Amino acid sequence: KTFFVDGLKAQFPDSRVFKLDIGGLLANGGQSVDPEKLRSLFSELDKIGQKERVILVIDEIHRITGIGQGQNSLAEQLKIPLNNPNVRVVGLTTKKEYDMYIAGDEALVRRFHPLYFDPLTKNDILTILRGEANKIMNEVRQDGLKIQVTAEALELIAERASEFIPRRNAPDVHVDVLDAAKAMLIRQIKNGSKETIQKRTELVHIKEEIKFFENQLSFNPDDVDSKKQLATLEKQKLEIENQLRQGGQPVTDVETQLNEVRAEIEKQQRSQSVERFQKILELKNQESQLVEKMKSQDLQVKSTVAKNGVLTVGKTEVAQAISSFTGNAFPIDVILGTDSERIKGYKDYVSKNVIGHERAKQIISDTLKIENANIQKKAPHQGVYLLDGASGNGKSTLAEKTAEALGRQFERVYMTDYRNAADVWKAIGSSLGYVGNEKGGRITNIIGENPRLVFELAEFDKASTEVKDLFYQAFEHGFIEDGRGRRISTKHVMFFLTVNTSADYLAMKKGSELRLNFEIQTLSRAGVAEEDVKRMSEVERTQQTMEQLQVEKGISQALQGRLTANMATDALNYEQAKDVAKIMLDNTFTKHLLIKDSVELHFSKALIEEIAKYGYDPKYGGRSLRELMRDGVAKALADLKSNHGDFQKGDILNIDIRVENFGSTDRLEFIAERNGNSSERAISQVDQAVKYAIEEQAKTSRAAVAESNGQIGKPRGESTKERVKFELAKPGRKGK
């Protein structure tokens, strides 16, 4: 809109175009109009208007409606030049602010003819970018360099700038990205690539550490630890210096060298040494040479990017600029659309870290590949997956590991915090004019700060209808409108909705009469006849029953229709519990100690089996495994360290388990031993109720849950109570 003023000047060269500064007319801290300034303005406009045509441009014209009161308001006063035949007034504002501030003043509306600026097309933006690129390529620079902008770079800006920087408007954002890409390229020519700068920074840190340990040794020449540290640092310093030289880069840039020389000059000036004068003279010569080198640096091309004095702004430079505008929330490969390797390796990564949920993994993997292939219209999000099943069965872990596999930020919000209708303001922030509106809402802030997010909405069914409607808007249109009316884009957010609405139903044995009776009862409430239920396949019955249970818990069919996938997740079985226990032990203890102390940690097969056996609970899943690890493994390791000293680099720790029975209680002894030395050992004890066979326990739990909830009819031939009693009487695993 602002460029429109320049267009008016060019279109009407015989007219005088003035741009009104509203701030210059105000008094009393912006609360009222300065009458003297206003009279002077009108008088000047009228005088000039009698000789030639005057065009008065008022930017952000909506501001005039809130200044002053009654007949003395700025809006009323400005109606004077609007009635002057010698003056044409052009007001610039946005559609939203026009509707909010101006449309209500009918007298003001009558005096204007509204003209709407349509959003620019891609061709319009490319035309503007080509004009800006021509200016850059025709620029005569003092350093003699010429800058070329490729057509592919302009295409990428036109396609991706607004997509990844949605809060900025076209064409401003596109021009800014082009300018930033040019500036970053020139900066790289002077200082080296981002990787080079990082290496030099790392080198500075290492040099400071070397000086520190050299000083330590000057006080204590026999300090073995300082000698080891010094040797390691010297080796790292040499490696980085070699890497810089091999890449054709100086070890330090000219500015750093100059600072080092000047620091050494100051040091010598404070010195009492006889040779200091000679050293200062030599250093002064070095300083002069480096100053000259800095002056001529702009005339030299030190990067392989520059050839024959020409720098090229290509797709990579544009992607770097867009990434920097997003605070590096979007990596370069994502902007270039070359993150296929992450997507290709997604399923392998999550399969190693998440046990079960094979169907969910496959659906997410397929959706990512389809989205990346760009063979259909883009969705208003990057996937909305509803996972329904028992607590602790790995739904949240799947969401977390999805974020890790794709290199994205992960956030979790518990929707129990948004149970009430009024809680919608906690989510999106309060409206303008209310105290604290500048803080924004929790959910809109999370998405605004991390636009490329994997977002878990835990216990989604617990949210109020108003809060669910917010997400309906995001799933349907690709944005959430915050309390101040700003649109927060969700186009690059991947949503995981986790619920337990069907947990009891999904725990029932597939194909059983118990499960079929429950499905018939549930779907009858949705108007489905018993005969139709029986004709359905097992998969179809499960899906429809689960969806009906979700509807009854407040997840509407309309919202279900906006999901990418609505998936059932099964509870862990014993074999899966063992795999989960191993992964949790490795992630919690093994990797941590290896990285922190360079210590190896080994768990016996028996320990993993017993943790899975005693920690497994069909109702709470993996959460009870974590509690047993804390009470047993963590305590044994802590006691070992407390009683026998800190772990040393190269130590090997072994953790085993021994189980003793005391009637109705089993005692689990977790034994931690260092380097196979029985004298360096710690034992922690955890008492647990005697566990029956895993499968029997699971069956018992399912039947008991079903009966206690009153959700199913009793199976024919025996009461539920009798069946539970019968299962408990069966012999346990290993004679227990």
XYZ file of C-alpha atoms in Angstrom:
736
model
C 0.000 0.000 0.000
C 2.850 2.368 0.823
C 4.338 1.937 -2.664
C 0.954 3.101 -3.951
C 1.994 6.648 -2.993
C 4.986 6.451 -5.347
C 2.654 5.129 -8.023
C 0.376 8.156 -7.612
C 3.311 10.516 -8.072
C 4.294 8.748 -11.268
C 0.696 8.560 -12.539
C -0.075 12.244 -11.865
C 3.172 14.193 -12.359
C 1.277 17.515 -12.413
C -0.224 16.914 -8.955
C 1.279 17.573 -5.526
C 1.201 14.394 -3.430
C 1.483 14.838 0.345
C 1.693 12.087 2.937
C 0.087 13.023 6.259
C 1.909 12.126 9.474
C -0.928 11.669 11.982
C 1.510 11.644 14.902
C 2.602 15.189 14.020
C -0.944 16.515 14.592
C -1.359 15.151 18.112
C -1.095 16.755 21.544
C -1.461 15.633 25.176
C 0.473 12.429 24.659
C -1.574 11.430 21.620
C -4.961 11.808 23.334
C -6.155 14.901 21.427
C -5.519 16.999 18.307
C -3.340 20.120 18.236
C -5.791 22.732 16.773
C -3.031 25.108 15.622
C -1.280 22.410 13.589
C -4.582 21.294 12.102
C -5.573 24.841 11.026
C -2.123 25.344 9.531
C -2.454 22.077 7.586
C -5.885 22.937 6.160
C -4.775 26.468 5.235
C -1.692 25.177 3.399
C -3.669 22.513 1.533
C -6.296 25.050 0.457
C -3.635 27.534 -0.714
C -1.797 24.939 -2.829
C -5.084 23.425 -4.035
C -6.123 26.717 -5.664
C -3.080 26.536 -7.971
C -2.686 22.800 -8.630
C -4.277 19.470 -7.826
C -3.460 18.130 -4.343
C -3.512 14.480 -3.304
C -3.372 13.898 0.465
C -2.369 10.355 1.465
C -3.211 9.205 5.013
C -1.484 5.940 5.946
C -3.199 3.864 8.662
C -6.274 6.065 8.331
C -8.167 3.947 10.875
C -6.149 5.732 13.586
C -8.140 8.966 13.103
C -11.274 7.467 14.710
C -9.775 7.031 18.180
C -8.254 10.483 18.715
C -10.216 13.261 20.430
C -13.922 13.364 21.282
C -17.119 14.559 19.609
C -16.783 17.453 17.173
C -13.148 17.911 18.177
C -12.149 14.391 17.194
C -9.622 13.999 14.409
C -12.133 12.058 12.297
C -14.597 14.994 12.443
C -11.912 17.604 11.760
C -10.571 15.746 8.709
C -13.985 15.875 7.072
C -13.095 19.497 6.192
C -10.466 18.614 3.541
C -12.719 15.768 2.400
C -15.274 18.425 1.398
C -12.639 20.595 -0.339
C -12.979 20.164 -4.147
C -9.291 21.059 -4.612
C -8.046 18.188 -2.438
C -8.247 14.453 -3.096
C -7.755 12.213 -0.055
C -6.451 8.645 -0.210
C -6.615 6.589 2.991
C -4.648 3.365 3.473
C -5.672 0.668 5.949
C -6.356 -3.060 6.192
C -9.716 -4.722 5.557
C -9.941 -5.836 9.178
C -9.204 -2.374 10.605
C -11.571 -0.748 8.088
C -14.406 -2.974 9.313
C -13.460 -2.434 12.967
C -12.915 1.356 13.057
C -14.249 3.087 9.928
C -17.286 1.103 8.769
C -19.230 2.218 11.870
C -18.943 5.933 10.944
C -21.463 6.286 8.097
C -20.554 9.927 7.407
C -16.920 8.939 6.938
C -17.818 5.937 4.775
C -19.947 8.115 2.435
C -16.973 10.344 1.668
C -14.776 7.488 0.433
C -14.909 5.053 -2.443
C -13.395 1.787 -1.144
C -10.784 0.072 -3.311
C -9.541 -3.372 -2.351
C -6.003 -4.559 -2.959
C -6.238 -8.228 -3.896
C -3.497 -10.585 -2.654
C -0.644 -10.679 -5.128
C -0.389 -13.683 -7.416
C 2.831 -15.640 -7.797
C 3.434 -13.925 -11.157
C 2.985 -10.487 -9.536
C 5.529 -11.396 -6.856
C 7.982 -12.750 -9.443
C 7.694 -9.492 -11.416
C 8.542 -7.488 -8.287
C 11.416 -9.849 -7.404
C 12.862 -9.624 -10.913
C 12.844 -5.846 -10.592
C 14.689 -6.053 -7.250
C 17.104 -8.646 -8.675
C 17.896 -6.358 -11.619
C 18.822 -3.577 -9.175
C 21.157 -5.973 -7.323
C 22.778 -7.276 -10.522
C 23.301 -3.752 -11.918
C 24.716 -2.437 -8.635
C 28.247 -1.000 -8.843
C 30.057 -2.060 -5.664
C 33.228 -0.573 -4.185
C 34.751 -4.030 -3.797
C 34.340 -4.703 -7.518
C 32.179 -7.772 -7.028
C 29.110 -8.440 -9.123
C 26.157 -10.354 -7.694
C 24.055 -12.665 -9.822
C 20.570 -13.793 -8.737
C 19.379 -17.023 -10.348
C 15.858 -17.587 -11.656
C 15.595 -20.684 -9.421
C 16.312 -18.516 -6.366
C 13.469 -16.128 -7.266
C 11.112 -19.080 -7.846
C 11.958 -20.469 -4.407
C 11.335 -17.082 -2.749
C 7.981 -16.696 -4.520
C 6.883 -20.211 -3.537
C 8.222 -20.589 -0.001
C 8.659 -17.187 1.706
C 4.992 -16.694 2.671
C 4.600 -20.396 3.454
C 7.364 -20.422 6.067
C 6.997 -16.811 7.286
C 3.187 -16.503 7.441
C 3.042 -13.470 9.754
C 4.678 -11.235 7.143
C 2.790 -9.963 4.099
C 3.664 -10.134 0.417
C 5.598 -8.642 -1.273
C 7.539 -7.160 1.670
C 8.605 -10.547 2.995
C 9.787 -11.690 -0.447
C 11.926 -8.604 -0.997
C 13.350 -8.894 2.542
C 14.314 -12.537 1.954
C 16.136 -11.590 -1.252
C 18.022 -8.801 0.547
C 18.887 -11.139 3.432
C 20.176 -13.836 1.046
C 22.447 -11.275 -0.620
C 23.712 -9.947 2.731
C 24.400 -13.451 4.094
C 26.355 -14.366 0.955
C 28.578 -11.286 1.243
C 29.111 -11.976 4.951
C 30.199 -15.535 4.148
C 32.705 -14.207 1.630
C 34.270 -12.041 4.332
C 34.117 -14.415 7.293
C 33.726 -17.893 5.810
C 30.768 -20.262 5.970
C 28.662 -20.852 9.081
C 30.599 -24.088 9.704
C 33.915 -22.230 9.407
C 32.794 -19.586 11.907
C 31.659 -22.327 14.318
C 35.044 -24.064 14.041
C 36.883 -20.805 14.718
C 34.655 -20.114 17.731
C 35.338 -23.615 19.034
C 39.061 -23.001 18.526
C 38.888 -19.822 20.640
C 37.242 -21.786 23.495
C 39.867 -24.543 23.277
C 42.717 -22.016 23.378
C 41.269 -20.453 26.529
C 41.010 -23.896 28.149
C 44.619 -24.664 27.181
C 45.769 -21.448 28.876
C 43.766 -22.376 31.994
C 45.380 -25.823 32.366
C 48.840 -24.408 31.584
C 48.332 -22.023 34.503
C 47.193 -24.939 36.690
C 50.418 -26.802 35.867
C 52.521 -23.737 36.654
C 51.246 -24.013 40.253
C 51.338 -27.806 40.405
C 53.605 -29.409 37.740
C 52.664 -32.939 38.907
C 48.893 -32.507 38.407
C 48.084 -35.648 36.369
C 44.486 -34.646 35.530
C 45.596 -31.256 34.155
C 48.244 -32.962 31.992
C 45.623 -35.343 30.569
C 43.198 -32.507 29.863
C 45.955 -30.447 28.246
C 46.996 -33.308 25.958
C 43.375 -33.857 24.867
C 42.840 -30.141 24.178
C 46.080 -29.826 22.180
C 44.940 -32.750 20.029
C 41.502 -31.141 19.454
C 43.152 -27.808 18.586
C 45.389 -29.472 15.995
C 42.435 -31.330 14.418
C 40.351 -28.156 13.993
C 43.303 -26.190 12.585
C 43.923 -28.961 10.030
C 40.230 -29.018 9.074
C 40.279 -25.260 8.449
C 43.455 -25.449 6.352
C 42.118 -28.369 4.295
C 38.992 -26.326 3.568
C 41.136 -23.484 2.236
C 40.308 -21.244 5.191
C 42.749 -19.408 7.457
C 42.828 -20.733 11.007
C 41.592 -17.392 12.312
C 39.963 -14.532 10.424
C 41.799 -11.224 10.051
C 39.746 -9.437 12.707
C 40.523 -12.138 15.299
C 44.220 -12.052 14.404
C 44.236 -8.266 14.780
C 42.558 -8.459 18.200
C 45.100 -11.055 19.356
C 48.036 -8.886 18.215
C 46.630 -5.794 19.970
C 46.066 -7.802 23.163
C 49.698 -8.963 23.011
C 50.883 -5.348 22.526
C 49.037 -4.311 25.711
C 50.551 -7.258 27.560
C 54.096 -6.314 26.472
C 53.526 -2.664 27.433
C 52.760 -3.802 30.996
C 55.767 -6.114 31.012
C 59.063 -5.199 32.739
C 61.134 -7.272 30.307
C 64.148 -5.649 28.620
C 63.164 -7.182 25.260
C 59.650 -5.738 25.382
C 60.539 -2.780 23.113
C 61.757 -5.068 20.330
C 58.662 -7.277 20.692
C 56.329 -4.257 20.664
C 57.998 -3.005 17.469
C 57.490 -6.384 15.775
C 53.881 -6.547 16.934
C 53.217 -3.000 15.673
C 54.460 -4.058 12.236
C 52.110 -7.057 12.339
C 49.258 -4.759 13.367
C 49.876 -2.447 10.397
C 49.936 -5.376 7.985
C 46.670 -6.763 9.372
C 44.967 -3.346 9.180
C 45.948 -3.113 5.506
C 44.713 -6.657 4.983
C 41.344 -5.738 6.497
C 41.057 -2.702 4.219
C 41.728 -4.810 1.155
C 39.611 -7.723 2.358
C 36.531 -6.447 0.543
C 38.546 -6.502 -2.680
C 39.461 -10.175 -2.317
C 37.303 -13.193 -2.929
C 38.045 -15.871 -0.349
C 35.237 -18.294 -1.067
C 34.803 -20.983 -3.671
C 31.282 -19.564 -4.142
C 32.778 -16.548 -5.887
C 34.239 -17.157 -9.337
C 35.732 -14.482 -11.570
C 34.525 -11.769 -9.206
C 30.883 -12.923 -9.370
C 28.797 -14.040 -6.389
C 25.694 -16.121 -7.017
C 22.531 -15.959 -4.924
C 21.049 -19.408 -5.503
C 18.467 -21.670 -3.895
C 20.746 -22.605 -0.981
C 21.360 -18.956 -0.038
C 17.608 -18.242 -0.212
C 16.842 -21.273 1.978
C 19.421 -20.058 4.527
C 17.759 -16.629 4.587
C 14.241 -18.060 5.038
C 15.528 -20.364 7.791
C 17.071 -17.398 9.646
C 13.742 -15.488 9.440
C 12.058 -18.416 11.223
C 14.693 -18.503 13.982
C 16.060 -21.681 12.350
C 12.800 -23.473 13.231
C 12.794 -24.800 9.666
C 16.049 -26.473 8.544
C 17.392 -25.722 5.076
C 16.605 -29.202 3.744
C 12.935 -28.768 4.701
C 12.708 -25.426 2.869
C 14.423 -26.912 -0.188
C 12.170 -29.964 0.033
C 15.160 -32.296 0.316
C 14.336 -33.835 3.713
C 13.333 -37.106 2.028
C 16.018 -39.059 3.908
C 14.416 -38.271 7.269
C 11.020 -39.338 5.998
C 12.468 -42.472 4.393
C 14.114 -43.496 7.668
C 11.110 -42.595 9.833
C 9.627 -46.066 10.254
C 12.968 -47.730 11.037
C 13.725 -45.118 13.708
C 10.385 -45.338 15.519
C 10.346 -49.145 15.273
C 13.605 -49.262 17.235
C 12.281 -46.925 19.915
C 8.541 -47.664 20.120
C 7.148 -51.150 20.768
C 3.831 -52.076 19.134
C 1.529 -49.698 17.214
C 2.594 -51.164 13.854
C -0.498 -49.905 12.029
C -0.029 -46.376 13.386
C 3.640 -46.346 12.328
C 2.741 -47.478 8.812
C -0.057 -44.916 8.396
C 2.142 -42.032 9.605
C 5.022 -43.159 7.366
C 2.751 -43.393 4.297
C 1.196 -39.972 5.003
C 4.629 -38.341 5.300
C 5.751 -39.836 1.984
C 2.591 -38.690 0.180
C 2.946 -35.166 1.605
C 6.618 -34.989 0.651
C 5.919 -36.208 -2.905
C 3.734 -33.096 -3.465
C 1.317 -34.973 -5.734
C -1.879 -33.483 -4.311
C -3.218 -30.280 -2.794
C -1.463 -29.423 0.471
C -3.405 -30.203 3.645
C -3.976 -27.413 6.230
C -1.654 -29.315 8.606
C 1.005 -32.023 8.491
C -1.213 -34.725 9.932
C -3.797 -35.107 12.712
C -3.566 -38.536 14.324
C -5.931 -39.663 17.072
C -4.541 -42.545 19.162
C -7.089 -44.302 21.383
C -6.141 -46.984 23.898
C -5.004 -47.938 27.372
C -2.959 -45.563 29.500
C 0.798 -46.128 29.379
C 0.815 -48.227 26.195
C 3.172 -45.920 24.298
C 0.881 -43.401 22.569
C 2.843 -40.403 23.855
C 6.152 -42.155 23.185
C 5.145 -42.608 19.533
C 4.490 -38.848 19.280
C 7.841 -38.000 20.938
C 9.847 -40.385 18.764
C 8.088 -39.077 15.648
C 9.421 -35.614 16.507
C 12.936 -37.017 17.034
C 12.858 -38.967 13.762
C 11.832 -35.868 11.793
C 14.137 -33.449 13.627
C 11.259 -31.399 15.017
C 10.383 -29.730 18.296
C 7.973 -31.693 20.533
C 5.393 -30.179 22.876
C 2.703 -31.767 25.029
C -0.321 -30.013 26.533
C -2.781 -31.753 28.858
C -6.292 -30.814 27.811
C -7.571 -31.357 31.358
C -6.333 -27.771 31.853
C -9.005 -26.614 29.378
C -12.156 -28.281 30.742
C -14.267 -25.108 31.013
C -15.632 -22.806 28.321
C -13.747 -19.840 29.825
C -10.454 -21.714 29.438
C -10.453 -20.829 25.745
C -8.794 -17.530 26.741
C -5.969 -19.453 28.400
C -5.426 -21.134 25.046
C -5.559 -18.114 22.697
C -5.050 -15.085 24.991
C -7.420 -12.256 25.840
C -8.743 -9.675 23.382
C -7.301 -6.220 22.796
C -8.166 -3.845 25.614
C -8.048 -6.499 28.323
C -5.247 -6.618 30.876
C -2.531 -9.064 29.856
C -3.605 -9.365 26.205
C -0.004 -8.753 25.123
C 1.055 -12.065 26.713
C -0.990 -14.151 24.283
C -2.374 -17.626 24.933
C -0.430 -20.715 25.886
C -1.372 -22.784 22.833
C -1.073 -19.967 20.275
C 2.296 -18.984 21.785
C 3.599 -22.565 21.540
C 2.607 -22.845 17.872
C 3.743 -19.299 17.028
C 7.200 -19.894 18.515
C 7.606 -23.400 17.027
C 5.748 -23.432 13.693
C 7.289 -26.802 12.676
C 6.030 -28.705 15.663
C 4.907 -32.173 16.724
C 2.127 -31.268 19.156
C 0.500 -33.809 21.483
C -2.910 -32.859 22.869
C -3.099 -35.364 25.718
C -6.541 -36.453 26.973
C -8.127 -34.465 24.164
C -11.628 -35.675 25.059
C -11.398 -33.770 28.378
C -11.240 -30.335 26.669
C -14.334 -28.113 26.573
C -16.370 -27.863 23.360
C -15.095 -24.310 22.810
C -11.460 -25.424 22.956
C -12.173 -28.397 20.672
C -13.695 -25.928 18.187
C -10.386 -24.035 18.113
C -8.623 -27.149 16.918
C -11.444 -27.923 14.498
C -10.584 -24.560 12.911
C -6.906 -25.544 12.722
C -7.632 -28.986 11.256
C -10.023 -27.505 8.670
C -8.419 -24.178 7.713
C -4.780 -24.359 8.814
C -4.783 -21.591 11.422
C -5.944 -20.645 14.917
C -7.080 -17.072 15.510
C -5.695 -15.719 18.767
C -7.398 -13.319 21.168
C -6.012 -10.299 19.309
C -7.388 -11.508 15.988
C -4.062 -12.647 14.535
C -3.988 -15.856 12.535
C -1.447 -18.368 13.837
C -0.581 -20.808 11.055
C -0.739 -24.544 11.796
C 0.176 -25.664 8.270
C 3.460 -27.204 9.390
C 2.233 -28.650 12.695
C 1.755 -32.402 13.190
C -0.950 -33.093 15.787
C -1.283 -36.179 17.987
C -4.555 -36.464 19.935
C -4.256 -39.112 22.671
C -7.328 -40.468 24.504
C -8.369 -43.471 26.641
C -12.059 -43.460 25.668
C -11.975 -47.021 24.263
C -9.359 -48.531 26.594
C -11.686 -50.984 28.371
C -13.288 -52.065 25.100
C -9.967 -52.600 23.310
C -8.762 -54.736 26.246
C -11.440 -57.345 25.507
C -10.313 -60.409 23.567
C -10.874 -60.042 19.827
C -13.476 -62.437 18.436
C -14.912 -63.227 21.873
C -18.633 -63.266 22.576
C -17.973 -60.752 25.332
C -16.544 -58.258 22.845
C -19.283 -58.868 20.263
C -22.030 -58.235 22.851
C -20.362 -54.960 23.800
C -20.090 -53.901 20.134
C -23.784 -54.670 19.544
C -24.813 -52.628 22.615
C -22.578 -49.664 21.720
C -23.488 -49.451 18.029
C -27.200 -49.834 18.820
C -26.925 -46.394 20.468
C -25.764 -45.098 17.080
C -28.790 -46.673 15.375
C -26.983 -49.698 13.900
C -29.015 -52.928 13.890
C -27.613 -56.085 15.502
C -27.683 -57.959 12.172
C -25.633 -55.202 10.522
C -23.058 -55.329 13.318
C -22.650 -59.086 12.918
C -22.178 -58.725 9.156
C -19.249 -56.305 9.661
C -15.645 -57.447 9.583
C -13.660 -57.458 12.852
C -11.722 -54.361 11.737
C -14.876 -52.460 10.751
C -16.670 -53.318 14.027
C -13.662 -52.182 16.057
C -13.377 -48.873 14.184
C -17.085 -48.016 14.398
C -17.371 -49.024 18.060
C -14.320 -46.948 18.954
C -15.655 -43.912 17.054
C -19.050 -44.194 18.791
C -17.369 -44.322 22.215
C -15.404 -41.195 21.265
C -18.592 -39.387 20.187
C -20.148 -40.216 23.562
C -17.090 -38.626 25.224
C -17.384 -35.374 23.254
C -15.278 -35.991 20.128
C -17.860 -35.151 17.465
C -18.239 -36.866 14.105
C -17.442 -33.545 12.414
C -14.099 -33.380 14.211
C -13.427 -37.070 13.509
C -13.944 -36.288 9.829
C -11.005 -33.841 9.945
C -8.543 -36.448 11.264
C -5.830 -37.900 9.078
C -6.278 -41.201 10.926
C -8.271 -42.423 13.938
C -6.369 -45.421 15.299
C -6.878 -48.025 18.008
C -3.806 -48.891 20.081
C -3.546 -52.180 21.965
C -2.277 -52.663 25.505
C 1.210 -54.143 25.894
C 1.570 -57.908 26.184
C 4.344 -59.529 28.208
C 6.764 -59.972 25.291
C 6.315 -56.315 24.332
C 6.748 -55.311 27.986
C 10.204 -56.978 27.937
C 11.188 -54.993 24.835
C 9.895 -51.778 26.416
C 11.827 -52.521 29.624
C 15.066 -52.979 27.650
C 14.594 -49.723 25.715
C 13.736 -47.808 28.900
C 16.775 -49.207 30.747
C 19.064 -48.263 27.847
C 17.633 -44.754 27.443
C 17.459 -44.014 31.176
C 20.757 -45.469 32.401
C 23.064 -47.012 29.753
C 23.294 -44.078 27.323
C 23.427 -41.489 30.107
C 26.352 -43.130 31.940
C 28.227 -43.829 28.711
C 28.025 -40.189 27.627
C 28.527 -38.648 31.086
C 31.189 -40.904 32.645
C 32.316 -43.198 29.768
C 31.007 -46.125 31.825
C 29.565 -49.339 30.353
C 26.367 -50.708 31.877
C 25.044 -54.250 31.322
C 21.691 -55.699 32.430
C 21.139 -59.441 32.789
C 18.425 -61.165 30.760
C 16.753 -62.262 34.013
C 16.559 -58.645 35.216
C 14.759 -57.521 32.058
C 12.319 -60.438 32.308
C 11.524 -59.857 35.985
C 11.124 -56.084 35.559
C 8.672 -56.764 32.728
C 6.862 -59.350 34.844
C 6.524 -57.308 38.031
C 6.365 -53.875 36.422
C 3.787 -54.789 33.796
C 0.231 -53.687 34.526
C -2.532 -54.014 31.909
C -4.137 -50.827 33.216
C -1.116 -48.511 33.489
C 1.249 -50.105 30.962
C 4.793 -48.764 30.813
C 4.397 -46.248 33.648
C 4.630 -48.975 36.301
C 7.813 -50.273 34.621
C 9.410 -46.874 35.171
C 8.507 -46.902 38.879
C 10.137 -50.307 39.400
C 13.312 -49.148 37.635
C 13.483 -46.109 39.888
C 12.952 -48.107 43.101
C 15.273 -50.955 42.086
C 17.921 -50.154 39.449
C 18.409 -46.444 40.215
C 18.716 -47.057 43.966
C 21.230 -49.910 43.479
C 23.419 -47.718 41.230
C 23.174 -44.771 43.631
C 24.193 -46.979 46.587
C 27.102 -48.425 44.581
C 28.403 -44.938 43.812
C 27.799 -43.687 47.358
C 29.456 -46.664 49.089
C 32.372 -47.343 46.717
C 33.234 -43.979 45.143
C 32.573 -42.212 41.839
C 32.475 -44.195 38.623
C 35.690 -43.954 36.603
C 36.195 -43.879 32.853
C 36.255 -47.457 31.549
C 34.311 -48.962 34.470
C 31.963 -51.843 33.628
C 28.816 -52.079 35.752
C 26.638 -55.200 35.828
C 23.077 -55.232 37.173
C 21.377 -58.524 38.047
C 18.298 -59.560 40.015
C 17.380 -62.224 42.556
C 13.782 -63.072 43.528
C 12.791 -64.621 46.867
C 9.277 -65.626 47.871
C 7.788 -64.837 51.305
C 4.260 -66.187 51.079
C 2.100 -63.506 49.481
C 5.128 -61.276 48.832
C 8.068 -61.597 46.469
C 11.279 -59.755 47.372
C 13.229 -58.409 44.393
C 16.923 -57.813 45.068
C 18.645 -55.597 42.495
C 22.411 -56.275 42.575
C 24.829 -53.685 41.121
C 28.481 -54.725 40.782
C 31.526 -52.846 39.469
C 34.156 -54.500 37.221
C 33.123 -58.005 38.331
C 34.440 -57.262 41.814
C 32.133 -58.760 44.457
C 33.638 -56.435 47.077
C 32.249 -53.442 45.116
C 28.588 -54.309 45.196
C 25.286 -52.696 46.225
C 21.884 -54.315 46.689
C 18.483 -52.627 46.753
C 15.321 -54.471 47.744
C 11.767 -54.001 46.493
C 8.841 -56.002 47.872
C 6.085 -56.844 45.384
C 2.864 -58.839 45.560
C 3.245 -62.318 44.069
C 2.625 -62.159 40.318
C 0.683 -64.862 38.502
C 1.350 -65.690 34.874
C 1.271 -62.611 32.700
C -1.421 -63.872 30.335
C -3.670 -64.965 33.204
C -3.221 -61.609 34.904
C -4.160 -59.764 31.717
C -7.281 -61.874 31.178
C -8.330 -61.424 34.795
C -7.828 -57.670 34.569
C -9.858 -57.389 31.367
C -12.780 -59.375 32.745
C -12.708 -57.527 36.076
C -12.591 -54.122 34.376
C -15.479 -55.034 32.095
C -17.644 -56.237 34.993
C -16.847 -53.302 37.295
C -17.772 -50.796 34.588
C -21.037 -52.617 33.917
C -20.455 -52.305 30.194
C -21.061 -55.878 29.041
C -23.526 -58.672 29.599
C -22.372 -61.761 31.483
C -21.075 -64.577 29.250
C -23.305 -67.596 28.897
C -22.732 -70.690 31.053
C -20.852 -68.995 33.916
C -20.951 -65.759 35.850
C -18.206 -63.197 35.394
C -17.298 -63.625 39.073
C -16.922 -67.408 38.675
C -14.755 -66.946 35.585
C -12.418 -64.541 37.411
C -12.152 -67.007 40.304
C -11.358 -69.834 37.877
C -8.580 -67.826 36.171
C -6.961 -66.889 39.488
C -6.859 -70.556 40.475
C -4.706 -71.479 37.475
C -1.036 -72.254 38.227
C 1.347 -69.362 37.721
C 4.504 -69.151 35.640
C 7.533 -71.148 36.876
C 5.517 -72.784 39.647
C 4.638 -69.499 41.323
